[in-house]
Every structure is written in structure tokens, then in C-alpha cells.
PDB file of C-alpha atoms in Angstrom:
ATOM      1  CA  UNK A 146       0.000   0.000   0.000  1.00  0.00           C
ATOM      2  CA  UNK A 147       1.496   3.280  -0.639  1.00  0.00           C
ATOM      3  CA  UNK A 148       0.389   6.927   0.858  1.00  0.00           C
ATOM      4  CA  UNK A 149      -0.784   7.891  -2.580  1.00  0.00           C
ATOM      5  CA  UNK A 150      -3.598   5.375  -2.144  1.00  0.00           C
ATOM      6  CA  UNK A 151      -4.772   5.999   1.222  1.00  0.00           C
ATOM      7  CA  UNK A 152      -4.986   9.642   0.413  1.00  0.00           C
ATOM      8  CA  UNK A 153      -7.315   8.262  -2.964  1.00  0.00           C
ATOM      9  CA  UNK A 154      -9.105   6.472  -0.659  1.00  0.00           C
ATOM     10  CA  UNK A 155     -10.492   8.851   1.968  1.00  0.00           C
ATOM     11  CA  UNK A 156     -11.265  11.198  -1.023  1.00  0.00           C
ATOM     12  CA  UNK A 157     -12.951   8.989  -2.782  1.00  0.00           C
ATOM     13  CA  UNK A 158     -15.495   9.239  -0.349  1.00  0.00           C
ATOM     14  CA  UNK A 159     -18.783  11.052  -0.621  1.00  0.00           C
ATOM     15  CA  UNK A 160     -18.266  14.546   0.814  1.00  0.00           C
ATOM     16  CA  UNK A 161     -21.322  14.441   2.653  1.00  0.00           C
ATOM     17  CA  UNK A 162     -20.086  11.621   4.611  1.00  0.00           C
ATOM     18  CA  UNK A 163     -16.511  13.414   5.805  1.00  0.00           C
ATOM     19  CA  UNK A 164     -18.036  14.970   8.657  1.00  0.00           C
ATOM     20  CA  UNK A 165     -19.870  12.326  10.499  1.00  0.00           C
ATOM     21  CA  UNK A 166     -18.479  11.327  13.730  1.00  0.00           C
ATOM     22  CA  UNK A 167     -17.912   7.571  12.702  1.00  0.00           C
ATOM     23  CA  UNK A 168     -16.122   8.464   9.704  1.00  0.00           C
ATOM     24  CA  UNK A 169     -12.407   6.579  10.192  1.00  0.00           C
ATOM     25  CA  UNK A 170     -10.795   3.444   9.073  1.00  0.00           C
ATOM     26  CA  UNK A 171     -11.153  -0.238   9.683  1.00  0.00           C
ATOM     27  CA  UNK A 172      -7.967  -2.394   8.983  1.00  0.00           C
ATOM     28  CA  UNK A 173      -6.082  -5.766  10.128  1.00  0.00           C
ATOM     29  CA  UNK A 174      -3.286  -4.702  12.566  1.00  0.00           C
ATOM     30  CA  UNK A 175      -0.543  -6.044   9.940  1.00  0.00           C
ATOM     31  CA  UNK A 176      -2.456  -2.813   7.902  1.00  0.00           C
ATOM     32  CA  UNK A 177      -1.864  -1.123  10.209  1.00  0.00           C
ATOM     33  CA  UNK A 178       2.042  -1.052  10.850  1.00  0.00           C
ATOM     34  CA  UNK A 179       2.271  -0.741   7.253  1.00  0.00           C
ATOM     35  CA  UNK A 180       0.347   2.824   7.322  1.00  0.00           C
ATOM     36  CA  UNK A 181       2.325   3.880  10.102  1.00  0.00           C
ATOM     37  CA  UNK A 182       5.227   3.708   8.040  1.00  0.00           C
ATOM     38  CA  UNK A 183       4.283   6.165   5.426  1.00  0.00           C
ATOM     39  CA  UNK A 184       4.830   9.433   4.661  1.00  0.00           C
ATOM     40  CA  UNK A 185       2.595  12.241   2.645  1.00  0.00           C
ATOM     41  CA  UNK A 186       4.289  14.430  -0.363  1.00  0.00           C
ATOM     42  CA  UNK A 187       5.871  16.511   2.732  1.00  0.00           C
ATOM     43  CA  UNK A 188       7.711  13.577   4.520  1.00  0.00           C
ATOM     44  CA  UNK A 189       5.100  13.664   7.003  1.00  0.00           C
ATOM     45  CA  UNK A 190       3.988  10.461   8.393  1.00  0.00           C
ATOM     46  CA  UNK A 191       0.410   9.386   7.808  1.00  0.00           C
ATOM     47  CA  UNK A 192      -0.273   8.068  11.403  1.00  0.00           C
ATOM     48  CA  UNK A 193      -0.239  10.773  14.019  1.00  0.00           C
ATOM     49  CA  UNK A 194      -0.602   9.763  17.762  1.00  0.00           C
ATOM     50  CA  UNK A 195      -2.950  11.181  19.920  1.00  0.00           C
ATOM     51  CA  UNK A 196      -2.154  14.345  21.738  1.00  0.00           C
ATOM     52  CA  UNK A 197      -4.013  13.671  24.967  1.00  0.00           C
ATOM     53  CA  UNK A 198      -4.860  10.817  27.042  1.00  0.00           C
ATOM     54  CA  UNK A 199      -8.143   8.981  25.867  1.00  0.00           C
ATOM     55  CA  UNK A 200      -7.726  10.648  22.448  1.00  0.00           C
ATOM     56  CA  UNK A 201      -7.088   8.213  19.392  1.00  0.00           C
ATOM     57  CA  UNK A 202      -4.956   7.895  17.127  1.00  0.00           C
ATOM     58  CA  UNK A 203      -5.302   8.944  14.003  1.00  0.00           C
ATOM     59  CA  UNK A 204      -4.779   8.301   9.921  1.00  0.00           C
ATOM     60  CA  UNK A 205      -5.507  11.733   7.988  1.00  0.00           C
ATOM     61  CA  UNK A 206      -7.318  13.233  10.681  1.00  0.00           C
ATOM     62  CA  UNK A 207      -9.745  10.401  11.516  1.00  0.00           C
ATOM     63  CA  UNK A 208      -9.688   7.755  13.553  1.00  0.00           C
ATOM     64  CA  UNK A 209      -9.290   3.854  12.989  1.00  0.00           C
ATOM     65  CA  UNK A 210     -10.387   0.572  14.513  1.00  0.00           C
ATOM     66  CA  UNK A 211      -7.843  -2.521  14.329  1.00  0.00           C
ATOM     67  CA  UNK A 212     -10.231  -5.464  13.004  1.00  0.00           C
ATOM     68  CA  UNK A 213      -8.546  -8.787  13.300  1.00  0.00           C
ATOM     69  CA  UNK A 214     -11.183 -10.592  10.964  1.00  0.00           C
ATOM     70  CA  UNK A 215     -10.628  -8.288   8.089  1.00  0.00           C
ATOM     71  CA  UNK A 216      -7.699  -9.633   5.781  1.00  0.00           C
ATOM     72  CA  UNK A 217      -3.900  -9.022   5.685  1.00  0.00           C
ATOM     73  CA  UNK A 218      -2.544  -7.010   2.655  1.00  0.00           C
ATOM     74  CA  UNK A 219      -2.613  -9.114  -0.295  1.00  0.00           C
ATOM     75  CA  UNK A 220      -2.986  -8.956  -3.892  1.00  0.00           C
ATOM     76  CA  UNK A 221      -7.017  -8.921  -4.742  1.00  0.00           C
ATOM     77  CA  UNK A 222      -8.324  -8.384  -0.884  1.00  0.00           C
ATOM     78  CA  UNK A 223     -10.017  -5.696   0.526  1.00  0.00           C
ATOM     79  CA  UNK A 224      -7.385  -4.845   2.962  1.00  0.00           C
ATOM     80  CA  UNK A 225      -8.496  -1.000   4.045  1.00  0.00           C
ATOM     81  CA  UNK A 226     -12.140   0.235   4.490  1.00  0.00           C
ATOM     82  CA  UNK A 227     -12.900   3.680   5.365  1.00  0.00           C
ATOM     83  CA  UNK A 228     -16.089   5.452   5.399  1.00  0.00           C
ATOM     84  CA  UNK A 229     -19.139   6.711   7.976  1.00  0.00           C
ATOM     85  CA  UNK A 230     -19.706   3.136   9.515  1.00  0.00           C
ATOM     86  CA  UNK A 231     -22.984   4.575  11.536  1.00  0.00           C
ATOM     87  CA  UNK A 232     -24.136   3.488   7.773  1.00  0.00           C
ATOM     88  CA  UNK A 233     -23.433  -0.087   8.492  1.00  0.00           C
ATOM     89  CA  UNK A 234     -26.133  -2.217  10.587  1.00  0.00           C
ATOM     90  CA  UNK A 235     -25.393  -5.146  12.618  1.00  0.00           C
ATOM     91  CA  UNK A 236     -29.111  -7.130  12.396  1.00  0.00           C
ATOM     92  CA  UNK A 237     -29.087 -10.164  15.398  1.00  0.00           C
ATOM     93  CA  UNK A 238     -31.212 -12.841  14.396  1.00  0.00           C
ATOM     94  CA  UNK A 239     -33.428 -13.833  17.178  1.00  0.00           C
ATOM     95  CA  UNK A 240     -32.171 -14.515  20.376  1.00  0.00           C
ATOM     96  CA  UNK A 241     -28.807 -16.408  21.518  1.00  0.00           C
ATOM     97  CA  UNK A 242     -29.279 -19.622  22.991  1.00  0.00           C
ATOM     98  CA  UNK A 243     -27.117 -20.701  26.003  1.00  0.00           C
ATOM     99  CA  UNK A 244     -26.636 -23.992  27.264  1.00  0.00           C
ATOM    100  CA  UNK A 245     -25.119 -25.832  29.666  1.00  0.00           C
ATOM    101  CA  UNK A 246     -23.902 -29.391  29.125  1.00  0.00           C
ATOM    102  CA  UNK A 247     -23.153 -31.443  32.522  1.00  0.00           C
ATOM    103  CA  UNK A 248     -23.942 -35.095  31.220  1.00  0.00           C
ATOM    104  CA  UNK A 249     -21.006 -34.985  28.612  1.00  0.00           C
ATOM    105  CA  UNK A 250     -18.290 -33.516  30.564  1.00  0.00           C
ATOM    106  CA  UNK A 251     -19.680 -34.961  34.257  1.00  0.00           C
ATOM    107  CA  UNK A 252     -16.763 -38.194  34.417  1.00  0.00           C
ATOM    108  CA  UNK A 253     -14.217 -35.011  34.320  1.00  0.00           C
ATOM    109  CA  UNK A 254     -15.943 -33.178  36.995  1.00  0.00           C
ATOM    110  CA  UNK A 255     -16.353 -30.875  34.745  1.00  0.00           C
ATOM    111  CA  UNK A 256     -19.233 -28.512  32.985  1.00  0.00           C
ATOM    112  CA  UNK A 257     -19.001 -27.418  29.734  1.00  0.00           C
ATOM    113  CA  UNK A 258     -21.401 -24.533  27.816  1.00  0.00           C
ATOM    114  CA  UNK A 259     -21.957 -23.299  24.475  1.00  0.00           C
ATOM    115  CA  UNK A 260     -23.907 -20.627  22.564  1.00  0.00           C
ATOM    116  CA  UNK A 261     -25.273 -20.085  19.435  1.00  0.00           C
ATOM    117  CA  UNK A 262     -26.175 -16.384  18.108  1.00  0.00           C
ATOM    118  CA  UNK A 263     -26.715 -15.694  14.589  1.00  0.00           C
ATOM    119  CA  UNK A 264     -25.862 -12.200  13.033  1.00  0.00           C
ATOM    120  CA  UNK A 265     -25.822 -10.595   9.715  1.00  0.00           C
ATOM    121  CA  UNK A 266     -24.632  -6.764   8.354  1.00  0.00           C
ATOM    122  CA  UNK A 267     -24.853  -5.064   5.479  1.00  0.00           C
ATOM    123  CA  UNK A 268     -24.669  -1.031   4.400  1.00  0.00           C
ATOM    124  CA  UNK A 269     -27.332   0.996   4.549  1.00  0.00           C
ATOM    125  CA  UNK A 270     -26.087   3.671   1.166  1.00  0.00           C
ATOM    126  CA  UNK A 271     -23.058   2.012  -0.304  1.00  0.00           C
ATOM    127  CA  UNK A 272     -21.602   5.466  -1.307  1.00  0.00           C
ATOM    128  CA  UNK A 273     -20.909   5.875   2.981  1.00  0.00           C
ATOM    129  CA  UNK A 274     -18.275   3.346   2.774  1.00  0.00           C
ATOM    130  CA  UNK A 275     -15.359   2.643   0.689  1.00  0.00           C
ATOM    131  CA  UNK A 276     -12.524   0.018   0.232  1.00  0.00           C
ATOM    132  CA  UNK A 277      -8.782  -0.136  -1.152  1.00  0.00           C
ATOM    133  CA  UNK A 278      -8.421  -3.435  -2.681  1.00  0.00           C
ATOM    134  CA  UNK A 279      -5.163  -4.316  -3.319  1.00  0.00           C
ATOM    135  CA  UNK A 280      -3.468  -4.303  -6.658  1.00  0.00           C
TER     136      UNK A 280
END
């Protein structure tokens, strides 16, 4: 990834989305170091820490979240998103189950539990969010 398409990136989105609050980034954390390492046209590095305790760091000005199930950098994945994520819903479907199992793991002297949730997301306008895919 190079600083040249990060900048693309976050002006690639819609205007009217730059100013929400959740506008940011979402990236693996392998992304990640590799962002931190790069520098604008001015030899100024991307990443910038936070200036105050509780603040976050920050990519361009916004803020990013470190998502380990998103994939590492490579050739045809969508490694980088960025965008107003209040645009993407998280739906649960129905409620979680919970239960506890004492029969199977009793000659242990153990108990053992499992749960089952179901969940599904999608985005609300597909202009709020955008992705690098890399090349």
C-alpha cells in the first residue's frame, strides 16, 4: 500500500459523509504497521498519535479501529475500508441460545457450555463506505 492510495481512498469518499463522527478506518493490525510507516508528499507520516490521554490515534485526521477478521494485505483483498460506519447495521437474528452441558463432561468433573447467536450486516447507502483493494 502506498500513501498515494490511502490519500485516494479517503477522497474517494462522498463529501457528505466526511463529517460524520464515525467516519475513520477499519484495517487488520498487519495494515496497520504498514500505514504507520508512510509518509505524505511533505515527509510527514500518515499516522499521528494522539495528543491527549483517551484521544485516538489517528490516519488523515480520523480515527481507525484494528479489526482482526478483516484480511492481511494481499494482492485482490479488501485490505483497508474507510467510510461513515454509523451506515453499516449489525441485524441479530433472534435470540442467543445458552446452554449448559453437565452429562457430557460430568466423568471429568467438569461442565461445559456453548452458545449459538446468529448475526448478519450489510450497508445501509453504499456510497458511505469505501474500500482499497489491493493491486
Amino acid at each position: 500500500v502506498t500513501s498515494d492510495e490511502v490519500i485516494a481512498l479517503q477522497e474517494s469518499l462522498d463529501p457528505a459523509y466526511q463529517s460524520f463522527p464515525s467516519t475513520g478506518w477499519a484495517f487488520h493490525q498487519s495494515t496497520r504497521k504498514a500505514i504507520r510507516q508512510l509518509k505524505d508528499g511533505d515527509d510527514q507520516y500518515l499516522w499521528q498519535p494522539g495528543l491527549r490521554a483517551g484521544e485516538p490515534d489517528l490516519i488523515l485526521g480520523r480515527p481507525y479501529s484494528v479489526v482482526q477478521d478483516m484480511p492481511e494485505m494481499a494482492t485482490g483483498v479488501v485490505s483497508i475500508v474507510y467510510g461513515a460506519f454509523e451506515k453499516y447495521i449489525i441485524r441479530d437474528a433472534g435470540a442467543a441460545r445458552f446452554f449448559r452441558l453437565d452429562e457430557l463432561y460430568r466423568a471429568n468433573d467438569q461442565t461445559g457450555f456453548v452458545m449459538f447467536s446468529r448475526h448478519d450486516g450489510r450497508v445501509l447507502q453504499t456510497n458511505a463506505l469505501k474500500k482499497l483493494t489491493q493491486a
